[in-house]
XYZ file of C-alpha atoms in Angstrom:
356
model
C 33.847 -21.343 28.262
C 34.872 -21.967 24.953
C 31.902 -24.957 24.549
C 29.430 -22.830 25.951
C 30.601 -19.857 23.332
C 30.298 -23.057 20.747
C 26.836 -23.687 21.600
C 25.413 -20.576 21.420
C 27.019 -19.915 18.098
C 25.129 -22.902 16.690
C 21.834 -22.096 18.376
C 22.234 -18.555 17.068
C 23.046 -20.308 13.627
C 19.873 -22.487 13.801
C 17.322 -19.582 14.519
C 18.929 -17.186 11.813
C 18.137 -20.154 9.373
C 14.957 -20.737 10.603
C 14.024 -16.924 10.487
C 11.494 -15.895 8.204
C 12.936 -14.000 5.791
C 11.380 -10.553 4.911
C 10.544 -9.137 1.242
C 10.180 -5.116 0.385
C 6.975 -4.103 -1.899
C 6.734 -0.724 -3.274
C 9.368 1.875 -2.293
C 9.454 0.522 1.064
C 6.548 -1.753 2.429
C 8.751 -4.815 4.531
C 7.270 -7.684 5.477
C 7.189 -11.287 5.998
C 8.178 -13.329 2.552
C 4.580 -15.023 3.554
C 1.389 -13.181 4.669
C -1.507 -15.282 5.916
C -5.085 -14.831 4.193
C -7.637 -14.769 7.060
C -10.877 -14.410 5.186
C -11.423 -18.540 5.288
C -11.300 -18.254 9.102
C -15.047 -17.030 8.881
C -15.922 -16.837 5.515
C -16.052 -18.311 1.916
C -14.954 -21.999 2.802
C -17.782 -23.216 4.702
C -19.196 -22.389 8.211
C -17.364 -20.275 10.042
C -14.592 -22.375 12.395
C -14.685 -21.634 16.272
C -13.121 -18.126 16.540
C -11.227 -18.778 19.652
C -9.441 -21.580 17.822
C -8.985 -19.344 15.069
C -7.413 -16.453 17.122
C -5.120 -19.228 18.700
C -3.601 -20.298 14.875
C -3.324 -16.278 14.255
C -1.418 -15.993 17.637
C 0.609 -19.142 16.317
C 1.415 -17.381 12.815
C 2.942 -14.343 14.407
C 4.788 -16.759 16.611
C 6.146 -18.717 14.072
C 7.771 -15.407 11.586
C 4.922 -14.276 9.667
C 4.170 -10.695 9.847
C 1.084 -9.982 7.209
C -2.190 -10.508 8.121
C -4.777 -10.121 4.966
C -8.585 -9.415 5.668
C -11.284 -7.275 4.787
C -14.156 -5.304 5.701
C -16.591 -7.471 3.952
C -15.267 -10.596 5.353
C -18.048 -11.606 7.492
C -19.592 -15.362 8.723
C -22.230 -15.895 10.715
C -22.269 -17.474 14.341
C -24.382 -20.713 15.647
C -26.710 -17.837 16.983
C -26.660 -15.673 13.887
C -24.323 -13.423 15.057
C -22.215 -11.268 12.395
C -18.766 -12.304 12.959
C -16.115 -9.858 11.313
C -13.005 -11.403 10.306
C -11.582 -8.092 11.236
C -12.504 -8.593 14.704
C -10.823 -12.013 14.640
C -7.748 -10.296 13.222
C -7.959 -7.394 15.997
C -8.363 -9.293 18.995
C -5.435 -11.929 18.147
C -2.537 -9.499 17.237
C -3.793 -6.951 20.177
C -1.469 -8.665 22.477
C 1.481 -8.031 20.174
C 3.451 -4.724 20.116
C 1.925 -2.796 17.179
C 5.209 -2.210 15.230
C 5.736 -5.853 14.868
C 2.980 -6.989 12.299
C 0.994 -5.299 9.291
C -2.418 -5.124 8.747
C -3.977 -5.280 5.317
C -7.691 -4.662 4.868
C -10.090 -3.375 2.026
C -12.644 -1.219 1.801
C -14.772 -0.956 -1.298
C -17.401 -3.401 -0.971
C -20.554 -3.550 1.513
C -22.314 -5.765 3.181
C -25.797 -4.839 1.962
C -28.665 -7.634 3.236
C -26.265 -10.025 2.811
C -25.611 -9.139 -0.635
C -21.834 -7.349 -1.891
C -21.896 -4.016 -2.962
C -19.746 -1.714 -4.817
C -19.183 1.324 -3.571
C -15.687 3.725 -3.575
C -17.169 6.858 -3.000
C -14.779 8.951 -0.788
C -17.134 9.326 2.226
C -17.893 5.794 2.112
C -14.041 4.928 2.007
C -13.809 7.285 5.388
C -16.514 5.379 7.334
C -15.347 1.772 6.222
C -11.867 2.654 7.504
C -13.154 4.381 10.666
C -15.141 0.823 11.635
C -12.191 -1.084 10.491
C -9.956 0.597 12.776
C -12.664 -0.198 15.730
C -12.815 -3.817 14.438
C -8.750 -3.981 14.276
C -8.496 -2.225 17.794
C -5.569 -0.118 15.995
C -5.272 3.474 14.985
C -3.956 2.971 11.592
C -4.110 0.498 8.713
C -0.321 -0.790 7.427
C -2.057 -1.594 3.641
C -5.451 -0.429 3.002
C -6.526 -1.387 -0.627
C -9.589 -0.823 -2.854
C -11.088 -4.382 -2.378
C -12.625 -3.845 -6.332
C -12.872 -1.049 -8.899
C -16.374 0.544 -8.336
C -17.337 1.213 -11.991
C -19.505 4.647 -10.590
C -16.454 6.375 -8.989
C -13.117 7.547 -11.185
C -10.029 5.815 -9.924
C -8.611 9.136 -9.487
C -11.162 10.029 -6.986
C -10.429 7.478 -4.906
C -6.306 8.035 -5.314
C -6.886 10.977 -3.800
C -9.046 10.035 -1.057
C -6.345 7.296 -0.127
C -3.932 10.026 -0.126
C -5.519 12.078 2.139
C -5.870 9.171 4.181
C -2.000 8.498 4.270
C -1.461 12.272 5.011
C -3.606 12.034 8.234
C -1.372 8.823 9.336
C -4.887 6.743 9.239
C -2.940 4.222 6.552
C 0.362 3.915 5.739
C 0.321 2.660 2.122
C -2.306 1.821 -0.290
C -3.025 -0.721 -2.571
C -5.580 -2.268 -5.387
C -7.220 -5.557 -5.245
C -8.405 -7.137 -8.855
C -7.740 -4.227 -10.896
C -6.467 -4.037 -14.366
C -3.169 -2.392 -16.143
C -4.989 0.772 -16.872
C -6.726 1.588 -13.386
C -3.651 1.166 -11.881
C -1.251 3.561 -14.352
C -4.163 6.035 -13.500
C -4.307 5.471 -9.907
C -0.684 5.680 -9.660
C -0.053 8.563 -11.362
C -2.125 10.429 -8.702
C -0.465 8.785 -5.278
C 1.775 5.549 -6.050
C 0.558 2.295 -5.361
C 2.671 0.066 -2.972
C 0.756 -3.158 -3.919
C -1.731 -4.943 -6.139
C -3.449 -7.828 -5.430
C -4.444 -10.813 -7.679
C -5.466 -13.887 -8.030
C -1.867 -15.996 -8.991
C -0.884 -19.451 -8.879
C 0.473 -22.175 -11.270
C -3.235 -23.115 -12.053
C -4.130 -19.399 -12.586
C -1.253 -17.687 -14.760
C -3.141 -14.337 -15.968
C -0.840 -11.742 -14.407
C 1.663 -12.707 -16.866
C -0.955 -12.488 -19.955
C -2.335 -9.426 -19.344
C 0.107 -7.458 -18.838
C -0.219 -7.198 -15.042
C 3.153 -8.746 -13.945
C 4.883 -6.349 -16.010
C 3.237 -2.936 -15.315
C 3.881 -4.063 -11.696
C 7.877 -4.439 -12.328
C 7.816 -1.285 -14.608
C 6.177 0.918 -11.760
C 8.330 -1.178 -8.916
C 4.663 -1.792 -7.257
C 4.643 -4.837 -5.286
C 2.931 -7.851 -5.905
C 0.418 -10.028 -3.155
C -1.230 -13.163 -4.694
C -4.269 -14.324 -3.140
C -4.964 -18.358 -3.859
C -1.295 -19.048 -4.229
C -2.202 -22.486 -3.762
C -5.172 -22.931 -6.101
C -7.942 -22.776 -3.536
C -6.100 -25.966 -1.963
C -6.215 -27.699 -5.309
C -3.014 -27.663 -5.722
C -2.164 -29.248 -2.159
C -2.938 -32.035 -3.887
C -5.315 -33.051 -1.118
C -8.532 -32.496 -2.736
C -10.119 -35.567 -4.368
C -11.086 -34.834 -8.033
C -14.366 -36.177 -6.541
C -15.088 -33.857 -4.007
C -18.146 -31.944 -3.416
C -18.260 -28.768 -1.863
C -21.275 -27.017 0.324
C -23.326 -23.902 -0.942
C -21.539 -21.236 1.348
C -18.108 -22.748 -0.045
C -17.007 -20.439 -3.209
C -15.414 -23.220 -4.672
C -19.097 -24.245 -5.500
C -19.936 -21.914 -7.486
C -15.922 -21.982 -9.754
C -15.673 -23.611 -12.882
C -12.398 -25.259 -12.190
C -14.249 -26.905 -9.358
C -16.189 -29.079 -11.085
C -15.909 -32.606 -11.160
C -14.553 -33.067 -14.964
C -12.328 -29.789 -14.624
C -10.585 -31.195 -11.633
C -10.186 -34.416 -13.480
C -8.415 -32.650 -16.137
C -6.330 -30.733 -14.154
C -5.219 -33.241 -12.128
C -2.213 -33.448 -14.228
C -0.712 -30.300 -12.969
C -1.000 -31.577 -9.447
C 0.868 -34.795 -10.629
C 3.466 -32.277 -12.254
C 3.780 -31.326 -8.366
C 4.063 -34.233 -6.564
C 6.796 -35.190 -8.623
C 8.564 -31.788 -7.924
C 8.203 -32.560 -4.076
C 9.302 -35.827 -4.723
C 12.612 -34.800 -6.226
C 12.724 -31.741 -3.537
C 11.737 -33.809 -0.677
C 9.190 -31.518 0.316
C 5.651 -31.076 0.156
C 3.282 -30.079 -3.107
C 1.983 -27.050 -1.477
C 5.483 -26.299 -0.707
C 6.305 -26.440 -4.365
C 2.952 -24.098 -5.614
C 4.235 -21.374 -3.247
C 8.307 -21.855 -3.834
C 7.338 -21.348 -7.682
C 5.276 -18.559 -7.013
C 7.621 -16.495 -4.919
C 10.751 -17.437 -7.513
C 8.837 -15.340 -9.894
C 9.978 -12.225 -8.164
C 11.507 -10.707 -4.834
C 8.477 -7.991 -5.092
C 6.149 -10.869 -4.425
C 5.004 -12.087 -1.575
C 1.693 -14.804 -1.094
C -0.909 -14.514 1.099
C -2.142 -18.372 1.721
C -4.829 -18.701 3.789
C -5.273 -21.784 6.413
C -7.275 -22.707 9.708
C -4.685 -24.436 10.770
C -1.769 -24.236 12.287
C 0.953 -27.450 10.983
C -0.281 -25.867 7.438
C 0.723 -22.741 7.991
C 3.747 -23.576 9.179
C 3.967 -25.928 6.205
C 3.580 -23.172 4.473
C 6.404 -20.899 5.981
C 8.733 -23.410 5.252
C 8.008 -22.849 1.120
C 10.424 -19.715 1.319
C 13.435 -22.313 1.834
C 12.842 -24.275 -0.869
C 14.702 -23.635 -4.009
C 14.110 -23.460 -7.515
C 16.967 -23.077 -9.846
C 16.580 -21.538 -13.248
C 16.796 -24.970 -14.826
C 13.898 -25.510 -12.441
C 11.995 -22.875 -13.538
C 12.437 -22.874 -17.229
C 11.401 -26.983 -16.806
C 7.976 -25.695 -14.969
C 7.419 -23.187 -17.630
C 7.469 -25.427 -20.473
C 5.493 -28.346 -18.553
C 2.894 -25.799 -17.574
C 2.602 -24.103 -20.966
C 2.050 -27.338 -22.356
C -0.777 -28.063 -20.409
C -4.244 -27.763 -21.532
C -5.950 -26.549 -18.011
C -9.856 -25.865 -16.957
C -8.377 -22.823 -14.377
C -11.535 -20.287 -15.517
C -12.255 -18.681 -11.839
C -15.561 -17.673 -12.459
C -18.848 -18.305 -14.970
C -18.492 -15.263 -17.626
C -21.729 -14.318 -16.981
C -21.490 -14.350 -13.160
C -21.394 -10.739 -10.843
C -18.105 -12.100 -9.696
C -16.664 -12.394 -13.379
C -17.566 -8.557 -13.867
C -16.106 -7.411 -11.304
C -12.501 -7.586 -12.156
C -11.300 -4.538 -13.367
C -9.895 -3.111 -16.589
């Protein structure tokens, strides 16, 4: 009947507007507009959180549009019983159910697990056996994005270019990427077998891509873009108290911008936020990521969450708009703004291991 034919045009209407929307990285890497970060599920925030709950809010992500899933090889917790837990196993089990061709996995090889310490190291065989036990961990045959997780100062760039292309060649990866690395690795790496994505640290706390050139090699080689801590680490949520505390096995510990008098100070970028959501009627976290993807259709964040009203908080960033006026308003306030954002003591191993 023509009511019926009515209804169905509207429901149709409803779920095409409530559709994630997709993005293309690199020549022709499509995904989800927003990826989900899995390391916090068992690592870097804290204990561990109960991994069938955790495979649950994975199983919810994929339900609710997104299709990128972002962990690594050296993203490992430890159980009530002092078990190892991989967050690659997490990510393996919960999106085995699924038919293969309907997510992408992104994981990193490049740093080990060495008696509980990180350790650089590229080397080509080393790359081979990482990816081998990844696949086992993933319970796949092939990797969608496999990046360098950091630059290992002992092995050329090229070297491990190559490896990655022989990788792609035996259909073990799809596409490659670089985590952390600066303007020069990547024209190098690159040149030898292109680069679908690089991965950062971005947000409107952390602005460096744009500085240091990274932004714009990226658009000059049409390389795609992931941020990692799109939201500041949850700062800029603006549900952190400038008083908080965080535990030892939290890396938000051991970050400058973490401490008490640097989150006083830059509390007045979260206040710049609120009042964005305020005019927007929609969330601060909702603003962070809306600003970050407005900076380019070749970028696509990868906020991480253990929960599942978050990350579907977080979905709903790719509707919000932000006109030009918008931007160019944000720009101004933010460049204006004297922030405490330094991710790392200069001195730390962490600091040194971004790459040039």
């Amino acid at each position: 009947t023509e009511l019926t034919l009515s209804i169905r045009m509207y429901l149709s209407k409803i779920l095409e507007e409530e559709k994630m929307e997709t993005r293309k990285l690199g020549s022709n890497f499509e995904i989800s507009a927003i990826g989900l970060g899995c390391m916090g599920m068992t690592h870097g925030f804290g204990d561990a959180s109960d991994q069938k709950e955790m495979i649950e809010v994975i199983r919810g992500a994929y339900q609710a549009g997104i299709t990128m899933f972002d962990t690594a090889e050296c993203y490992q917790g430890v159980s009530e019983t002092g078990e190892i837990l991989y967050n690659e196993d997490l990510v393996g089990q919960a999106l085995s159910i699924y038919p293969r061709d309907s997510y992408q996995i992104a994981t990193k090889c490049g740093i080990k697990v060495i008696d509980g310490k990180q350790v650089l190291d590229a080397r080509p065989e080393v790359i081979r056996t990482s990816l081998s036990e990844s696949l086992k961990r993933l319970k796949t045959d092939y990797v969608d994005l496999y990046y360098l997780h950091r630059v290992d100062p002992k092995t050329p760039i090229e070297l491990v270019a190559q490896t990655m292309k022989e990788l792609m060649a035996e259909g073990k990866i799809k596409h490659w990427g670089l985590s952390e690395a600066g303007v020069e690795t990547i024209r190098k790496a690159h040149a030898i077998c292109p680069l679908t994505v690089v991965e950062s640290e971005y947000s409107m706390i952390f602005r460096e891509p744009e500085k240091n050139g990274l932004l714009d090699t990226l658009k000059e080689l049409k390389i795609g873009f992931i941020p990692f801590a799109p939201l500041g680490k949850g700062f800029l949520t603006a549900t952190i108290d400038p008083n908080q505390t965080f535990s030892k096995n939290d890396t938000r510990s051991k970050q400058p911008r973490f401490k008490k008098e640097n989150m006083a100070i830059n509390q007045v970028l979260v206040e710049l936020i609120k009042k964005l959501a305020k005019e927007k009627q929609v969330t601060p976290a909702q603003i962070a990521l809306a600003w970050v993807m407005a900076q380019g259709d070749w970028i696509v964040p990868i906020p991480g969450s253990r929960k599942l009203s978050r990350i579907e908080e977080n979905i709903k960033a790719s509707k919000v708009i932000l006109d030009e006026v918008d931007l160019k308003n944000i720009k101004r306030a933010l460049d204006n703004m004297d922030l405490k954002a330094e991710r790392w003591d200069p001195n730390s191993d962490n600091a040194k291991r971004v790459g040039k």
